[in-house]
CSV table of C-alpha atoms and ligand atoms in Angstrom, one decimal:
chain,number,residue,atom,x,y,z
A,1,MET,CA,7.0,6.7,-18.2
A,2,LYS,CA,4.3,7.5,-15.5
A,3,ILE,CA,4.9,5.5,-12.4
A,4,PHE,CA,2.5,4.5,-9.6
A,5,ASP,CA,4.0,3.1,-6.4
A,6,PRO,CA,1.0,1.5,-4.8
A,7,HIS,CA,2.5,0.7,-1.4
A,8,VAL,CA,4.8,3.2,0.3
A,9,HIS,CA,4.7,4.5,3.9
A,10,MET,CA,5.6,8.1,3.3
A,11,THR,CA,4.9,9.1,6.9
A,12,SER,CA,8.3,7.6,7.7
A,13,ARG,CA,10.1,9.3,4.8
A,14,THR,CA,11.6,12.7,4.2
A,15,THR,CA,11.0,15.5,1.7
A,16,ASP,CA,14.2,14.4,0.0
A,17,ASP,CA,12.4,11.2,-0.8
A,18,TYR,CA,9.4,13.0,-2.2
A,19,GLU,CA,11.7,15.1,-4.4
A,20,ALA,CA,13.6,12.1,-5.7
A,21,MET,CA,10.4,10.1,-6.3
A,22,ALA,CA,8.9,12.9,-8.3
A,23,ALA,CA,12.1,13.3,-10.3
A,24,ALA,CA,12.2,9.6,-11.0
A,25,GLY,CA,8.6,9.8,-12.6
A,26,ILE,CA,6.4,8.7,-9.7
A,27,VAL,CA,3.1,10.5,-10.1
A,28,ALA,CA,0.8,8.6,-7.8
A,29,ILE,CA,1.2,6.6,-4.6
A,30,VAL,CA,-0.9,4.6,-2.2
A,31,GLU,CA,0.1,4.7,1.5
A,32,PRO,CA,-1.3,1.8,3.4
A,33,ALA,CA,-2.1,2.1,7.1
A,34,PHE,CA,0.4,-0.1,9.0
A,35,TRP,CA,2.4,-0.8,12.1
A,36,LEU,CA,4.6,2.0,13.2
A,37,GLY,CA,7.4,0.0,14.9
A,38,GLN,CA,6.5,1.3,18.3
A,39,PRO,CA,3.4,-0.5,19.5
A,40,ARG,CA,0.4,1.8,20.0
A,41,THR,CA,-1.3,1.7,23.4
A,42,SER,CA,-4.5,3.6,22.6
A,43,ALA,CA,-7.1,3.7,19.9
A,44,ALA,CA,-6.7,7.5,19.9
A,45,SER,CA,-3.2,7.1,18.4
A,46,PHE,CA,-4.9,5.3,15.4
A,47,VAL,CA,-7.4,8.2,15.0
A,48,ASP,CA,-4.4,10.7,14.7
A,49,TYR,CA,-2.5,8.3,12.4
A,50,PHE,CA,-5.5,7.7,10.1
A,51,ASN,CA,-6.3,11.5,10.0
A,52,SER,CA,-2.6,12.2,9.2
A,53,LEU,CA,-2.8,9.8,6.2
A,54,LEU,CA,-5.9,11.5,5.0
A,55,GLY,CA,-4.8,15.1,5.7
A,56,TRP,CA,-1.2,16.1,6.3
A,57,GLU,CA,0.5,13.4,4.3
A,58,ARG,CA,-1.8,13.8,1.3
A,59,PHE,CA,-1.1,17.6,1.5
A,60,ARG,CA,2.7,17.0,1.8
A,61,ALA,CA,2.8,14.7,-1.3
A,62,SER,CA,0.8,17.3,-3.2
A,63,GLN,CA,3.5,19.9,-2.4
A,64,PHE,CA,5.9,17.7,-4.4
A,65,GLY,CA,3.6,17.0,-7.3
A,66,ILE,CA,2.5,13.6,-6.3
A,67,ARG,CA,-1.0,12.2,-5.9
A,68,HIS,CA,-1.5,10.5,-2.6
A,69,PHE,CA,-4.2,7.9,-1.8
A,70,CYS,CA,-4.3,5.7,1.3
A,71,THR,CA,-5.7,2.5,2.6
A,72,ILE,CA,-7.1,2.3,6.1
A,73,GLY,CA,-7.2,-0.7,8.3
A,74,LEU,CA,-5.9,-2.5,11.4
A,75,ASN,CA,-2.6,-4.2,10.5
A,76,PRO,CA,-2.1,-7.9,11.4
A,77,LYS,CA,0.6,-7.3,13.9
A,78,GLU,CA,-1.6,-5.0,16.2
A,79,ALA,CA,-4.5,-7.3,15.7
A,80,ASN,CA,-2.8,-9.4,18.5
A,81,ASN,CA,-3.8,-6.9,21.1
A,82,PRO,CA,-7.6,-7.9,21.3
A,83,LYS,CA,-8.9,-5.0,23.4
A,84,LEU,CA,-7.1,-2.3,21.4
A,85,ALA,CA,-8.0,-4.2,18.1
A,86,ASN,CA,-11.6,-4.1,18.9
A,87,GLU,CA,-11.6,-0.4,19.6
A,88,VAL,CA,-9.8,0.2,16.3
A,89,LEU,CA,-12.2,-2.0,14.3
A,90,ASN,CA,-15.0,0.1,15.7
A,91,LEU,CA,-13.4,3.2,14.4
A,92,LEU,CA,-12.9,2.0,10.9
A,93,PRO,CA,-16.3,2.6,9.3
A,94,ARG,CA,-16.0,6.4,9.8
A,95,PHE,CA,-12.6,6.5,8.2
A,96,LEU,CA,-13.3,4.1,5.3
A,97,GLN,CA,-15.7,6.5,3.6
A,98,LYS,CA,-13.4,9.4,3.5
A,99,ASP,CA,-12.0,10.9,0.2
A,100,GLY,CA,-8.8,9.3,-1.0
A,101,VAL,CA,-9.3,5.9,0.7
A,102,VAL,CA,-8.9,3.3,-2.0
A,103,ALA,CA,-9.0,0.1,0.0
A,104,VAL,CA,-9.2,-1.6,3.4
A,105,GLY,CA,-5.6,-2.5,4.4
A,106,GLU,CA,-3.1,-3.7,5.1
A,107,ILE,CA,-4.9,-6.5,6.6
A,108,GLY,CA,-4.1,-10.2,6.7
A,109,TYR,CA,-1.8,-12.6,8.7
A,110,ASP,CA,1.5,-11.9,10.5
A,111,ASP,CA,1.9,-14.8,13.0
A,112,GLN,CA,-1.3,-16.4,11.6
A,113,SER,CA,-2.9,-16.2,15.1
A,114,ASP,CA,-6.6,-16.6,15.8
A,115,GLU,CA,-6.7,-13.0,16.8
A,116,GLU,CA,-5.3,-12.0,13.4
A,117,GLU,CA,-7.8,-14.1,11.6
A,118,ALA,CA,-10.8,-12.6,13.5
A,119,CYS,CA,-9.7,-9.1,12.6
A,120,PHE,CA,-9.0,-10.2,9.0
A,121,VAL,CA,-12.5,-11.6,8.7
A,122,ARG,CA,-14.1,-8.5,10.2
A,123,GLN,CA,-12.3,-6.2,7.9
A,124,ILE,CA,-13.2,-8.2,4.8
A,125,GLU,CA,-16.8,-7.9,5.8
A,126,LEU,CA,-16.3,-4.2,6.3
A,127,ALA,CA,-14.8,-3.8,2.8
A,128,ARG,CA,-17.8,-5.5,1.4
A,129,GLU,CA,-20.1,-3.1,3.3
A,130,VAL,CA,-18.4,0.0,2.1
A,131,ASN,CA,-17.7,-1.4,-1.3
A,132,LEU,CA,-13.9,-1.2,-1.2
A,133,PRO,CA,-11.2,-3.6,-2.4
A,134,ILE,CA,-8.8,-5.1,0.1
A,135,LEU,CA,-5.0,-4.9,0.4
A,136,VAL,CA,-3.6,-8.2,2.0
A,137,HIS,CA,-0.2,-8.4,3.7
A,138,THR,CA,1.4,-11.7,3.6
A,139,PRO,CA,3.7,-12.8,6.4
A,140,HIS,CA,7.5,-13.0,6.3
A,141,ARG,CA,7.5,-16.3,8.1
A,142,ASP,CA,5.6,-19.2,6.5
A,143,LYS,CA,4.7,-17.0,3.6
A,144,LYS,CA,3.3,-19.7,1.4
A,145,GLN,CA,0.9,-21.1,4.1
A,146,GLY,CA,-0.1,-17.5,4.9
A,147,THR,CA,-0.8,-16.8,1.2
A,148,ILE,CA,-2.9,-19.9,0.8
A,149,ARG,CA,-4.8,-19.2,4.0
A,150,SER,CA,-5.5,-15.7,2.8
A,151,ILE,CA,-7.0,-16.8,-0.5
A,152,GLU,CA,-9.0,-19.6,1.1
A,153,LEU,CA,-10.5,-17.1,3.7
A,154,VAL,CA,-11.4,-14.7,0.9
A,155,ARG,CA,-13.1,-17.5,-0.9
A,156,SER,CA,-14.9,-18.8,2.0
A,157,LEU,CA,-16.4,-15.4,2.7
A,158,GLY,CA,-17.4,-15.0,-1.0
A,159,PHE,CA,-15.5,-11.7,-1.3
A,160,PRO,CA,-14.8,-11.0,-5.1
A,161,GLU,CA,-11.2,-12.1,-5.9
A,162,GLU,CA,-10.7,-9.4,-8.5
A,163,ARG,CA,-11.0,-6.9,-5.6
A,164,VAL,CA,-8.2,-8.5,-3.6
A,165,LEU,CA,-4.5,-7.5,-3.8
A,166,ILE,CA,-2.2,-10.0,-2.2
A,167,ASP,CA,1.0,-8.3,-1.5
A,168,HIS,CA,4.8,-9.2,-0.8
A,169,ASN,CA,4.8,-12.2,-3.2
A,170,ASN,CA,7.8,-14.3,-4.2
A,171,GLU,CA,8.6,-17.0,-6.6
A,172,GLU,CA,6.8,-19.5,-4.5
A,173,THR,CA,3.6,-17.6,-3.9
A,174,LEU,CA,3.1,-15.8,-7.2
A,175,PRO,CA,1.8,-18.8,-9.1
A,176,ILE,CA,-0.7,-19.5,-6.3
A,177,VAL,CA,-2.0,-15.9,-6.4
A,178,LEU,CA,-2.2,-15.9,-10.2
A,179,GLU,CA,-4.3,-19.2,-10.1
A,180,SER,CA,-6.8,-17.3,-8.0
A,181,GLY,CA,-8.6,-14.3,-9.3
A,182,CYS,CA,-6.6,-12.0,-6.9
A,183,TRP,CA,-4.0,-9.5,-8.0
A,184,ALA,CA,-0.3,-10.0,-7.0
A,185,GLY,CA,1.9,-7.3,-5.4
A,186,HIS,CA,5.7,-7.6,-5.1
A,187,THR,CA,7.8,-5.6,-2.7
A,188,ILE,CA,11.4,-4.7,-4.0
A,189,TYR,CA,13.6,-4.4,-0.9
A,190,PRO,CA,17.3,-3.6,-0.8
A,191,ASN,CA,18.3,-6.9,1.0
A,192,THR,CA,15.5,-9.2,1.5
A,193,LYS,CA,12.3,-10.4,-0.2
A,194,MET,CA,12.2,-9.6,-4.0
A,195,ASP,CA,14.9,-7.7,-5.8
A,196,GLU,CA,14.9,-6.0,-9.2
A,197,ALA,CA,16.4,-8.9,-11.2
A,198,ARG,CA,14.2,-11.6,-9.7
A,199,MET,CA,11.2,-9.4,-10.4
A,200,ALA,CA,12.2,-9.0,-14.1
A,201,ALA,CA,12.6,-12.8,-14.3
A,202,LEU,CA,9.1,-13.2,-12.9
A,203,VAL,CA,7.7,-10.8,-15.5
A,204,LEU,CA,9.6,-12.7,-18.3
A,205,LYS,CA,8.0,-15.9,-17.0
A,206,TYR,CA,4.5,-14.8,-16.1
A,207,GLY,CA,3.8,-11.6,-18.1
A,208,SER,CA,2.0,-8.6,-16.8
A,209,ASP,CA,-1.6,-9.7,-16.0
A,210,ARG,CA,-2.6,-8.7,-12.4
A,211,ILE,CA,1.1,-8.1,-11.6
A,212,ILE,CA,2.0,-5.1,-9.4
A,213,VAL,CA,5.3,-3.8,-8.1
A,214,ASN,CA,5.9,-1.5,-5.1
A,215,SER,CA,8.7,-0.3,-2.8
A,216,ALA,CA,6.9,-0.7,0.6
A,217,ALA,CA,9.4,1.9,1.8
A,218,ASP,CA,9.0,2.6,5.5
A,219,TRP,CA,11.0,3.2,8.7
A,220,GLY,CA,13.2,0.2,8.1
A,221,ILE,CA,15.9,-0.4,5.4
A,222,SER,CA,14.0,0.2,2.2
A,223,ASP,CA,14.1,2.4,-0.8
A,224,PRO,CA,11.3,4.6,-2.2
A,225,LEU,CA,12.9,4.5,-5.6
A,226,LYS,CA,12.7,0.7,-6.0
A,227,VAL,CA,9.9,0.9,-8.6
A,228,PRO,CA,11.9,3.1,-11.0
A,229,LYS,CA,15.0,0.9,-10.4
A,230,THR,CA,13.0,-2.1,-11.3
A,231,ILE,CA,11.8,-0.5,-14.5
A,232,ALA,CA,15.5,0.0,-15.4
A,233,VAL,CA,16.3,-3.6,-14.9
A,234,MET,CA,13.2,-4.7,-16.7
A,235,ARG,CA,14.4,-2.6,-19.7
A,236,GLU,CA,17.8,-4.1,-19.6
A,237,GLN,CA,16.1,-7.5,-19.7
A,238,GLY,CA,14.3,-6.6,-23.0
A,239,ILE,CA,10.9,-6.4,-21.5
A,240,PRO,CA,8.7,-4.2,-23.8
A,241,GLU,CA,7.8,-0.8,-22.7
A,242,GLU,CA,4.0,-1.5,-22.9
A,243,THR,CA,4.4,-4.5,-20.6
A,244,ILE,CA,6.3,-2.3,-18.1
A,245,GLN,CA,3.8,0.5,-18.3
A,246,THR,CA,1.0,-2.0,-17.6
A,247,ILE,CA,2.8,-3.2,-14.5
A,248,VAL,CA,3.9,0.2,-13.0
A,249,TRP,CA,0.9,2.2,-13.9
A,250,ASP,CA,-2.2,0.6,-15.5
A,251,ASN,CA,-2.4,-2.3,-13.1
A,252,PRO,CA,-2.3,-0.4,-9.8
A,253,ALA,CA,-4.6,2.3,-11.3
A,254,ASN,CA,-7.1,-0.2,-12.5
A,255,PHE,CA,-7.0,-2.2,-9.2
A,256,PHE,CA,-7.5,0.8,-7.0
A,257,ALA,CA,-10.0,2.4,-9.3
A,258,GLN,CA,-12.4,-0.3,-8.1
A,259,SER,CA,-12.7,1.8,-5.0
A,260,GLY,CA,-14.5,4.6,-7.0
A,261,GLN,CA,-12.0,7.0,-5.4
A,262,LEU,CA,-9.5,7.2,-8.4
A,263,ASP,CA,-10.3,9.4,-11.4
A,264,LEU,CA,-8.5,7.4,-14.0
A,265,ALA,CA,-8.7,10.2,-16.6
A,266,GLY,CA,-7.0,12.7,-14.3
A,267,LEU,CA,-4.6,10.5,-12.5
A,268,GLY,CA,-1.6,11.0,-14.6
A,269,GLU,CA,-1.5,14.7,-14.1
A,270,ARG,CA,0.5,15.9,-11.3
A,271,PRO,CA,-1.1,18.1,-8.7
A,272,VAL,CA,0.0,21.8,-9.2
A,273,ILE,CA,2.7,22.7,-6.7
A,274,ASP,CA,1.7,25.7,-4.8
A,275,ARG,CA,3.9,26.1,-1.7
A,276,ALA,CA,1.9,29.1,-0.6
A,277,GLN,CA,-0.7,26.6,0.4
A,278,LYS,CA,-1.1,25.4,4.0
A,279,PHE,CA,-2.7,22.4,5.6
A,280,GLU,CA,-4.4,23.8,8.7
A,281,THR,CA,-1.6,26.2,9.7
A,282,ASN,CA,1.4,24.2,8.5
A,283,SER,CA,3.2,24.3,5.2
A,284,VAL,CA,6.3,22.4,4.0
A,285,LEU,CA,8.3,25.6,3.9
A,286,ARG,CA,10.6,27.1,6.6
A,287,GLY,CA,10.9,30.5,8.1
A,288,ASP,CA,8.3,33.3,7.5
A,289,ALA,CA,6.5,31.6,4.7
A,290,GLY,CA,5.7,28.5,6.6
A,291,GLN,CA,5.1,27.9,10.3
A,292,THR,CA,6.5,24.4,10.4
A,293,ALA,CA,8.1,23.7,13.8
A,294,GLY,CA,11.5,22.4,13.6
B,1,ZN,ZN1,3.4,-1.9,4.2
């Protein structure tokens, strides 16, 4: 089965992870721009980060046979630093039009502050201008209210709901998202949020329409194999293969294809692995063949 993990922060992960993901059937991924743990103090840090999502990380994924796409945006947490946020928002238009950018994101609410809302609104408007879908993060605290506010904001701005992916859903928020025209992402985490069995139960209850599953693996406790592990549990629960394939491939592919940046016909073919290739002067190899510092 072909697998698409549409939310995984590979910058924080190792080459072992890439190898394991490819072996488990993951062919395509989306890496959303997000918070790095350590707060950034300068817009220039965002420039380097966005460039690395578009350049080095995409190259690194290709060296393991995985297609890498990204979303670019100012995350809600760092939206709470107004001076920096404004500088980053001004940078976005030049990055959003680059190859491989499949949405504006992750954007949305974290503490549900006024500053976050202002940045959320500006980035929805930007998405409309550059004709990209949006990837919306929902908060850990007061998730239900954050989900409702996100949908209401999208509606009040007249942004097309079929171009909105609301992420990190649970049992409480999924029906709210499905009632709208938005798509519903689910993050399968080792200890918190959704797990494999709860996800399978949601699929048994709601089916596959507009339902998406991801690992959101990053620098915290998380697991980049959570999508394949969820497939195994869905199979145990008797969910048909076609339903599973819709959730772990067709849905994310069709959602992000709205960007015009995904070639649906070629998406399922892995990039040819050629480790003689370099990105600028670096390769993933060691020693004479590569010049990776270590
Ligand atoms: Zn994320």
